[in-house]
mmCIF file of C-alpha atoms and ligand atoms in Angstrom:
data_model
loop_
_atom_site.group_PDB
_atom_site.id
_atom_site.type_symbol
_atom_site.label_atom_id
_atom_site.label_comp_id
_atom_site.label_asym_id
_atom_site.label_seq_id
_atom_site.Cartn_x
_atom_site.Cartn_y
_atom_site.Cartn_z
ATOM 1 C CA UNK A 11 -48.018 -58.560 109.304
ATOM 2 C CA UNK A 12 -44.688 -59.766 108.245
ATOM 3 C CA UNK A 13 -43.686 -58.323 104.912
ATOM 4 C CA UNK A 14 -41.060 -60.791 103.894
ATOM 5 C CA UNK A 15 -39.090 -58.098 101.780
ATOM 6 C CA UNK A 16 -36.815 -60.066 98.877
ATOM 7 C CA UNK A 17 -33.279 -59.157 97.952
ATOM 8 C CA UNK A 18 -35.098 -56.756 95.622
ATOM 9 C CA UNK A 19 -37.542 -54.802 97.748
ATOM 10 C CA UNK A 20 -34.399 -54.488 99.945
ATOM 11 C CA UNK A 21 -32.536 -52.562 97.174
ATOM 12 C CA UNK A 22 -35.509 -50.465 96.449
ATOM 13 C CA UNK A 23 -35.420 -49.211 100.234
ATOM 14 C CA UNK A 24 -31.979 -48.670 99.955
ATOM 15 C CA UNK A 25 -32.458 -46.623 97.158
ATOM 16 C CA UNK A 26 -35.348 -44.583 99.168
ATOM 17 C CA UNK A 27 -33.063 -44.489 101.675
ATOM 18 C CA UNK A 28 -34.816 -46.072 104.227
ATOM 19 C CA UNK A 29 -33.002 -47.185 106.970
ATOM 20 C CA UNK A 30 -35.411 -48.786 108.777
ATOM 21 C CA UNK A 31 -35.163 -52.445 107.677
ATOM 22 C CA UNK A 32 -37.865 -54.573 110.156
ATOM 23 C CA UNK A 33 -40.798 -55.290 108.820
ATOM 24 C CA UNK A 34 -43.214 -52.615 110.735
ATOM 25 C CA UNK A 35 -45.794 -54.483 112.780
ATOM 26 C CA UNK A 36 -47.159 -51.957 114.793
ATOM 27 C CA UNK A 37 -50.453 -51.096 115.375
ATOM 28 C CA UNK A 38 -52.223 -48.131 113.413
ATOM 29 C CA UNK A 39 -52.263 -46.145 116.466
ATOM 30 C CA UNK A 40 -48.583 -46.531 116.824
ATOM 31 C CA UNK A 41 -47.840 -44.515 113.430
ATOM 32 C CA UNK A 42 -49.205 -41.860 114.388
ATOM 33 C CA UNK A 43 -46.448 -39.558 115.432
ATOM 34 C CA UNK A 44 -48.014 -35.785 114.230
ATOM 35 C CA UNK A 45 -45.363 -34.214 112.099
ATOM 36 C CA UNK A 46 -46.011 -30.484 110.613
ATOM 37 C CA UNK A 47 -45.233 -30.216 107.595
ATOM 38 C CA UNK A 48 -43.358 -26.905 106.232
ATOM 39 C CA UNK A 49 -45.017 -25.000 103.878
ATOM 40 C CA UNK A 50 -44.681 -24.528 100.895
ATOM 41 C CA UNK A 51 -45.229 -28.705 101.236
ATOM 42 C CA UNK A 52 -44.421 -30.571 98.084
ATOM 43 C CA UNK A 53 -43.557 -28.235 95.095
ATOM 44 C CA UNK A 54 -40.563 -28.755 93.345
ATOM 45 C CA UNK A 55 -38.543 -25.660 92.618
ATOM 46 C CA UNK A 56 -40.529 -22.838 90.015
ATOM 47 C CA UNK A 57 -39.851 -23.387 86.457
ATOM 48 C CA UNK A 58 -41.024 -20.654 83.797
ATOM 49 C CA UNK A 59 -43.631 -21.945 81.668
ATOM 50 C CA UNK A 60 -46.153 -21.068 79.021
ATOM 51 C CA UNK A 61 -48.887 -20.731 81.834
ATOM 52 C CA UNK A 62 -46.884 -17.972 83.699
ATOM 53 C CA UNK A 63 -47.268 -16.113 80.377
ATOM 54 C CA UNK A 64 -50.553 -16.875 80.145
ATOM 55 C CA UNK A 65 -51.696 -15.276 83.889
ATOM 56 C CA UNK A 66 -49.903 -12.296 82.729
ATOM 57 C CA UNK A 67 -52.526 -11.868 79.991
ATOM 58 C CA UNK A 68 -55.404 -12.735 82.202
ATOM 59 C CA UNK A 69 -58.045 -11.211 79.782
ATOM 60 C CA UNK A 70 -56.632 -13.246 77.280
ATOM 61 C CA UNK A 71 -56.863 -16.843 78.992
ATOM 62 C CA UNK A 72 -60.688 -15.339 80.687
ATOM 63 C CA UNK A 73 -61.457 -15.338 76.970
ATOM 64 C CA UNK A 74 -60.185 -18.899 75.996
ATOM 65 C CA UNK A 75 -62.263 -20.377 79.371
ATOM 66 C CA UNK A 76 -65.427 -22.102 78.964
ATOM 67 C CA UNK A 77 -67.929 -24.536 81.394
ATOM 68 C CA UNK A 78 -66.776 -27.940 82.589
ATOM 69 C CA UNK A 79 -68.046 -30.733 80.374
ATOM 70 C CA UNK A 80 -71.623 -31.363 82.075
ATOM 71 C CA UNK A 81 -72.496 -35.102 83.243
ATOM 72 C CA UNK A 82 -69.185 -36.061 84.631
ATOM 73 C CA UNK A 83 -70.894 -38.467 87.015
ATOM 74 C CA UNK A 84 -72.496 -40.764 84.565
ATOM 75 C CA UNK A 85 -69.374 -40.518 81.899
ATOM 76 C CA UNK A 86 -67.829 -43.981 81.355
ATOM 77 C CA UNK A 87 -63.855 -43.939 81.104
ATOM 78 C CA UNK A 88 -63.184 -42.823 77.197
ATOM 79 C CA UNK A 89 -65.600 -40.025 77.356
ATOM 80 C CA UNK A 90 -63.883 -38.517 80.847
ATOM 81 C CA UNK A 91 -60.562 -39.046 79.091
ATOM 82 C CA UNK A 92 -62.230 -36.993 76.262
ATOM 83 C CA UNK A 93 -63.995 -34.118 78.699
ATOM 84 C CA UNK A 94 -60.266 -34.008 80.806
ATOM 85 C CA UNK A 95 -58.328 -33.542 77.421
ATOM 86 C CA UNK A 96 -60.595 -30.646 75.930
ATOM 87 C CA UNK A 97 -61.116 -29.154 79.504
ATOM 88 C CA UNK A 98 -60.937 -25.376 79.752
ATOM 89 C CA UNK A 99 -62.971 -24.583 82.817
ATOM 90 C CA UNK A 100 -59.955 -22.638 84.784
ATOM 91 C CA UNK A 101 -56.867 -20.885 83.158
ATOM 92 C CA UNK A 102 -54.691 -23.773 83.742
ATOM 93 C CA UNK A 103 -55.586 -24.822 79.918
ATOM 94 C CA UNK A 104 -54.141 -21.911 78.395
ATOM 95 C CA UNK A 105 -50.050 -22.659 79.836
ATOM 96 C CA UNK A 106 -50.621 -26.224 79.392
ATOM 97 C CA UNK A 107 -48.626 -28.814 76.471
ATOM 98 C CA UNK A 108 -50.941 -31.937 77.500
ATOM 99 C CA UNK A 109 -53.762 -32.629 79.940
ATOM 100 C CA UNK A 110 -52.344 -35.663 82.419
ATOM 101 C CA UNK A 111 -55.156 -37.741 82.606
ATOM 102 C CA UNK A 112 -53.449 -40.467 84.686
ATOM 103 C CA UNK A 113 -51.889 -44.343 83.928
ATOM 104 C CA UNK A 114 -51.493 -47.584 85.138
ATOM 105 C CA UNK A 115 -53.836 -50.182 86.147
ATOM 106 C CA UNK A 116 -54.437 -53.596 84.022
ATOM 107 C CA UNK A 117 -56.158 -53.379 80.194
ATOM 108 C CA UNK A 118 -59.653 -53.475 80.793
ATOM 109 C CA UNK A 119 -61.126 -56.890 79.252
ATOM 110 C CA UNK A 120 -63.582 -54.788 77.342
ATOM 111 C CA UNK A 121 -63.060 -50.983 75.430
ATOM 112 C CA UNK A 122 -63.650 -48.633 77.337
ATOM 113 C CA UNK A 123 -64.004 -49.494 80.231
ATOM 114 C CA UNK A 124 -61.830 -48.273 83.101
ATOM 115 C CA UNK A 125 -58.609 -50.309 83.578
ATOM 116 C CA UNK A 126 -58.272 -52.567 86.707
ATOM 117 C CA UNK A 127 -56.899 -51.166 89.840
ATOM 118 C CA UNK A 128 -56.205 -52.791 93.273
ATOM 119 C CA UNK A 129 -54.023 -49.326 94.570
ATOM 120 C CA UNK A 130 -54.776 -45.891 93.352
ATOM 121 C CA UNK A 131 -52.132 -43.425 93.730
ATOM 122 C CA UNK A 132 -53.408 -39.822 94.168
ATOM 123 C CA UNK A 133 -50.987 -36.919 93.676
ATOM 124 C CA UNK A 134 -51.155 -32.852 93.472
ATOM 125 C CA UNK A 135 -50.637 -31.812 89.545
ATOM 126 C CA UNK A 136 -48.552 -32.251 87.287
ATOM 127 C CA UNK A 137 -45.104 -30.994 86.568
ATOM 128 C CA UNK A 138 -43.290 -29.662 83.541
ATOM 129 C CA UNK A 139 -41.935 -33.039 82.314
ATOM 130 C CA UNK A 140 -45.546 -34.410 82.805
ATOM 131 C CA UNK A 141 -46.950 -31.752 81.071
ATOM 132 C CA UNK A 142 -44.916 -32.392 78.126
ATOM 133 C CA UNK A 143 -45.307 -36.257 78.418
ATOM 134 C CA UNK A 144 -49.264 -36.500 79.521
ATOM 135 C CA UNK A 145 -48.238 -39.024 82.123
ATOM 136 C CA UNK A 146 -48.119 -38.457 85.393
ATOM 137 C CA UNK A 147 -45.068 -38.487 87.831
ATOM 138 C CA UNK A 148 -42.345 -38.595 85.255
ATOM 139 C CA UNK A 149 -40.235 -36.594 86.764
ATOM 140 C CA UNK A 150 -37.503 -37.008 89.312
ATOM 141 C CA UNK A 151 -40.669 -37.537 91.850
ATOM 142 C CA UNK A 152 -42.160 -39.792 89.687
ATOM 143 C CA UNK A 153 -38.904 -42.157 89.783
ATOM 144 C CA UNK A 154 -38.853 -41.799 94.198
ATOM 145 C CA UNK A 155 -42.724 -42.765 93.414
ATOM 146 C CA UNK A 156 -41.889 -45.990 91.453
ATOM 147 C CA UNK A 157 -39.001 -47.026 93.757
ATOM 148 C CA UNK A 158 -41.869 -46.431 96.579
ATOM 149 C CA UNK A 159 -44.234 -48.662 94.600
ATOM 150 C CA UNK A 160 -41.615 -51.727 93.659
ATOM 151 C CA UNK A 161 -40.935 -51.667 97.279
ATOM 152 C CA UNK A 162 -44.396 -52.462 98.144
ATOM 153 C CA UNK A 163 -44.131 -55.002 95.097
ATOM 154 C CA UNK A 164 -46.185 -53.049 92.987
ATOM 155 C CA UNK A 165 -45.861 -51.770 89.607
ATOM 156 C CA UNK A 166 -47.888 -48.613 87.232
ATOM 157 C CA UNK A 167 -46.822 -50.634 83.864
ATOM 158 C CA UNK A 168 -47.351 -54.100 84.719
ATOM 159 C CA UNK A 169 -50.051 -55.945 87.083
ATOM 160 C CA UNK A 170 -48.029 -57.583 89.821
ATOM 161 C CA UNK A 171 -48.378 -60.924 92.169
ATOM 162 C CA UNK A 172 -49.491 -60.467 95.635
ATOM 163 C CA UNK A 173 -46.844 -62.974 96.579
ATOM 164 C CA UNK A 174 -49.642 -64.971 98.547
ATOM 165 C CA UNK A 175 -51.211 -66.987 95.696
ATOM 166 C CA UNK A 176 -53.865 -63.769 95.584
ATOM 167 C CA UNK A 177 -54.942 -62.416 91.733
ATOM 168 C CA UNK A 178 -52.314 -59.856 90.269
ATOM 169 C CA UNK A 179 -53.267 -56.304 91.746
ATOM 170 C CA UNK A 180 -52.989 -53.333 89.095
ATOM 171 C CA UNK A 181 -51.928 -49.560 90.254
ATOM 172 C CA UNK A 182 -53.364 -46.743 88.887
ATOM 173 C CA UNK A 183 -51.890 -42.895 89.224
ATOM 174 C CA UNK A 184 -53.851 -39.754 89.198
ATOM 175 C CA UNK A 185 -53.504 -36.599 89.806
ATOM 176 C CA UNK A 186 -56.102 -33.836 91.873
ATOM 177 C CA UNK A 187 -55.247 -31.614 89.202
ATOM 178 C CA UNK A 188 -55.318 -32.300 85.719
ATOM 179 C CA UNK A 189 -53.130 -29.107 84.602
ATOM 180 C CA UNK A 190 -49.835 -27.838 85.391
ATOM 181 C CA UNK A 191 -50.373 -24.967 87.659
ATOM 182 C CA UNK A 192 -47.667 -22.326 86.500
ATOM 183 C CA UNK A 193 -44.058 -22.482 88.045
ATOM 184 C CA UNK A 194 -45.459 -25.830 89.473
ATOM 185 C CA UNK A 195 -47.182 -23.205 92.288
ATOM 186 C CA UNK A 196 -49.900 -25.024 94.784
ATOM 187 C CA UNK A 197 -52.935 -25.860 93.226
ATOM 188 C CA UNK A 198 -55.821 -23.032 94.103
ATOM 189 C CA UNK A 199 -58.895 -23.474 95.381
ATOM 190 C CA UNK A 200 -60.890 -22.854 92.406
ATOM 191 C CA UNK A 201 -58.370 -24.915 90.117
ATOM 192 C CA UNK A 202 -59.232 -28.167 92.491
ATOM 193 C CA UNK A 203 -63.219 -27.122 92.806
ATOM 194 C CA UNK A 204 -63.310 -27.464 88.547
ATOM 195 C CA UNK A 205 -61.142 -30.318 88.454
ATOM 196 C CA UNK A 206 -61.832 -32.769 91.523
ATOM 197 C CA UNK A 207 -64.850 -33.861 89.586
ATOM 198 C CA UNK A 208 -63.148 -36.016 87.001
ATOM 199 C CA UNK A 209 -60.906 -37.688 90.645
ATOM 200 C CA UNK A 210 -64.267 -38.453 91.498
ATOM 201 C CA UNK A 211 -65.659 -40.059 88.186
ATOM 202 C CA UNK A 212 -62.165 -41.769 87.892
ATOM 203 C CA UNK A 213 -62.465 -43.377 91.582
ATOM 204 C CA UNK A 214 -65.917 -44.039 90.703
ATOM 205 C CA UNK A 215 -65.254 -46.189 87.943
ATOM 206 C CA UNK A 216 -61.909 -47.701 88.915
ATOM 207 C CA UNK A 217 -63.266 -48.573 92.232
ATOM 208 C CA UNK A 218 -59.946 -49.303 93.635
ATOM 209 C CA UNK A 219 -59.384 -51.127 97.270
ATOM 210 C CA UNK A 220 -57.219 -48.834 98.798
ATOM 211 C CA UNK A 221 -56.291 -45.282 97.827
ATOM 212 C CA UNK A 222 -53.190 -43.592 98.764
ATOM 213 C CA UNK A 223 -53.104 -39.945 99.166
ATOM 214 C CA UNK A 224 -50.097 -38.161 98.339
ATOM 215 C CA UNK A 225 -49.542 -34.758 100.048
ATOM 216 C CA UNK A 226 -51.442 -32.042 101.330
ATOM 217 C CA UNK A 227 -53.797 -31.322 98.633
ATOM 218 C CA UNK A 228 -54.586 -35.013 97.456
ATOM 219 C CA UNK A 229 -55.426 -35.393 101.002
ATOM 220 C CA UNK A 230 -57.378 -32.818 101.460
ATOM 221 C CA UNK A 231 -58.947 -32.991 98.315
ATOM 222 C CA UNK A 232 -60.372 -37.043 99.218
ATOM 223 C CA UNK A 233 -60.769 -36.066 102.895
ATOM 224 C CA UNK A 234 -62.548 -32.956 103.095
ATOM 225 C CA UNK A 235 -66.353 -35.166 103.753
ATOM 226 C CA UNK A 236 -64.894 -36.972 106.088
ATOM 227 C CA UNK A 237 -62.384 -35.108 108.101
ATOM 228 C CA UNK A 238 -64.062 -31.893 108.844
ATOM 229 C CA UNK A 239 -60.556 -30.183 109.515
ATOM 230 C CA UNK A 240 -58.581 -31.518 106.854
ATOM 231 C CA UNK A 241 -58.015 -28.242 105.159
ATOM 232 C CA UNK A 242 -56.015 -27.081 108.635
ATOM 233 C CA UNK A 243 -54.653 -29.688 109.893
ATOM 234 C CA UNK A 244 -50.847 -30.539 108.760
ATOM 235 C CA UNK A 245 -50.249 -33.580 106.764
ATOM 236 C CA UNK A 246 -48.754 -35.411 109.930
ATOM 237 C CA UNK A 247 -51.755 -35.073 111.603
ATOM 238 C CA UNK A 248 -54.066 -37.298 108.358
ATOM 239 C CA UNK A 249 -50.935 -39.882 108.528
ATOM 240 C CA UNK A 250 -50.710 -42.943 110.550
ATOM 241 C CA UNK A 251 -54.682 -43.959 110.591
ATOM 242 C CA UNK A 252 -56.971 -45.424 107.827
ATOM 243 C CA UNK A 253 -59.675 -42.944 106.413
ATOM 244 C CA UNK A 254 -62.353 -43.243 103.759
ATOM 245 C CA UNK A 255 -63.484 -41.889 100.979
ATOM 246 C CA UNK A 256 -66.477 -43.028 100.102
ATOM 247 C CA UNK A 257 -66.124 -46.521 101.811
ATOM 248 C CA UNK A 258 -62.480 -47.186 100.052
ATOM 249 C CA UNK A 259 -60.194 -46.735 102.708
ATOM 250 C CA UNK A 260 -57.433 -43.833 102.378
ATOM 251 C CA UNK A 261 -53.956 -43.884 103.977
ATOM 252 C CA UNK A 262 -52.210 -40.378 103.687
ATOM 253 C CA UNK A 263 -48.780 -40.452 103.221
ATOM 254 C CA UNK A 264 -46.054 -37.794 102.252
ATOM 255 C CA UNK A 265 -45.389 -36.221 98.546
ATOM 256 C CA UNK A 266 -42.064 -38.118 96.626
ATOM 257 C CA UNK A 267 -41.102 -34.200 95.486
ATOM 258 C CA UNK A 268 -40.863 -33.230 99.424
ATOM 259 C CA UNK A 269 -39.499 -36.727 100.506
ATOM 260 C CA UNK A 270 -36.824 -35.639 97.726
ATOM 261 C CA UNK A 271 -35.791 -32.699 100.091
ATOM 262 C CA UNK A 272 -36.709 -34.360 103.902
ATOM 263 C CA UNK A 273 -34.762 -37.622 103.590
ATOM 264 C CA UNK A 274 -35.464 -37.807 107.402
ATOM 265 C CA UNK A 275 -39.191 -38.088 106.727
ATOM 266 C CA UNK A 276 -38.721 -41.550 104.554
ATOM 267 C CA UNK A 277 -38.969 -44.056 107.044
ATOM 268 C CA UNK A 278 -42.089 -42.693 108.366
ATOM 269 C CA UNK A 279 -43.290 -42.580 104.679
ATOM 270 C CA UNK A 280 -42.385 -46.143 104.966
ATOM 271 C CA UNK A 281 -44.565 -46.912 107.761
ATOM 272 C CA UNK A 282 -47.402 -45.643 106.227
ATOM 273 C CA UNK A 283 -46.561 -47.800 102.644
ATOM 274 C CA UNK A 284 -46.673 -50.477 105.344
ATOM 275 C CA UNK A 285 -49.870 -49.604 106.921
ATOM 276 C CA UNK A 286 -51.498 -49.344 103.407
ATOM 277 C CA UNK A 287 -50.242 -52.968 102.491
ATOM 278 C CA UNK A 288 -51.679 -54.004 105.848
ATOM 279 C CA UNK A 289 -55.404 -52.762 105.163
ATOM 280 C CA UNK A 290 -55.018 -53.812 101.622
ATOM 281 C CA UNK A 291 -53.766 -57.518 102.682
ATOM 282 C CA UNK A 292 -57.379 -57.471 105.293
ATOM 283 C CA UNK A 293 -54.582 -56.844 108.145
ATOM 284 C CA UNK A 294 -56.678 -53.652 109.201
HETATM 285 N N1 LIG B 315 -46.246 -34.284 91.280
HETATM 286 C C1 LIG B 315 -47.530 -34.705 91.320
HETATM 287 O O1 LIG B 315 -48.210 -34.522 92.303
HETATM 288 N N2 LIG B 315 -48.017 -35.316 90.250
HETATM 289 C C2 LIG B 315 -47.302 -35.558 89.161
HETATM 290 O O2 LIG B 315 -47.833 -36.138 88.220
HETATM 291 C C3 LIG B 315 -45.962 -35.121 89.148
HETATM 292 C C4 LIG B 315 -45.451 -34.495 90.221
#
């Protein structure tokens, strides 16, 4: 595939700091360089919060917890926005300022309905800025993540051209969890077992062409049907090939908050933007 970058996607590497400049045309198979990841993987540095006074009053937030909306699976988009919002099935609700419900996409032609999204960007949880904003990646991650996006031509506030005469293609961001864990901490197991549900209903009903996994637990999360060992195996071991979740093929890539700290890991993050635009442009 040649990806014909402009004057503009050029500056957006630049800014990733990319250094790799030729367009990638090498086979799948050829990306696949396994790279372990250090752990902890993608947090950004701990941050007090309202939550980390919360867990120290566990009876307290045990109290405030009640069952996960029933009928996720059959909701249609307002009411999940409504369910996610009042959620208090784990003791994420009682630190948080907003629920991040995710953004982006093209305004559905009728209410209610889900908006319209080629790409869907999957991430861990939010941080403090997106828990006081209710968007997701709005923080210094979210800005690598949009530079990422404009690179690929893409765009979470505006639909964007394919370039090749194609219909615009919308991008939608979510998150795996809904809630800011405390001190921005990796999610836990029963904090993604509550909340993967909604990622579920929202993939459901956006039923994007391509999703792109961000990070260990987004990748996880979306592969753990299909790769049996996705819960052990490091992140550079998912990258590099096409999986899928539930027939929409996944390419697993590395989180903007740790490509904020590994500059060295960019380019490869930049093969596998490239790979993605190659399975979403029927190059796969
Ligand atoms: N990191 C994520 O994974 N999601 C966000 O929304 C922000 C930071």
């Amino acid at each position: 595939m040649s990806l014909n970058l402009d004057s503009r996607q050029r500056a957006m590497l630049e800014e990733m700091r990319v250094k790799v400049w030729a367009p990638v045309t090498q086979p799948a198979a050829a990306l696949e360089a396994p790279v372990a990841m250090a752990a902890p993987s993608e947090s950004v540095a701990p941050r007090e919060s309202a939550a980390v006074r919360a867990a120290a009053r566990p009876e307290a937030a045990a109290m405030a917890l009640q069952p996960r909306a029933s009928g996720v699976q059959t909701m249609d988009w307002a009411a999940l926005q409504q369910a996610v919002a009042g959620c208090r099935a784990c003791a994420l609700c009682t630190g948080r300022r907003h629920t991040v419900f995710g953004m982006g996409g093209l305004r559905a032609p009728v209410a209610d309905q889900p908006p319209l999204a080629d790409w869907l960007i999957v991430g861990e949880a939010p941080g403090e800025q997106e828990d006081l904003s209710g968007q997701p990646f709005v923080g210094p991650a979210g800005q690598l993540l949009d530079n990422m996006l404009k690179a690929m031509g893409l765009d979470r506030r505006r639909e964007t051209a394919t370039g090749d005469g194609r219909a615009a293609q919308g991008t939608y961001i979510a998150n795996v969890l809904k809630c800011r864990p405390p001190s921005n901490r990796n999610p836990e197991g029963e904090e993604v077992a509550q909340c993967l549900p909604f990622l579920q209903r929202q993939i459901e009903l956006l039923q994007p062409k391509i999703i792109l996994a961000m990070g260990r637990f987004a990748a996880q999360a979306l592969l753990h049907d299909s790769v049996p060992d996705a819960h052990s195996l490091p992140l550079g071991k998912l990258r590099g090939q096409v999986h899928r979740y539930r027939g929409i093929p996944v390419v697993v890539t590395y989180h903007p908050a740790y490509l904020l700290r590994a500059l060295g890991d960019k380019a490869k993050a930049w093969a596998d933007l490239c790979l993605a635009m190659q399975v979403r442009n029927g190059a796969e």
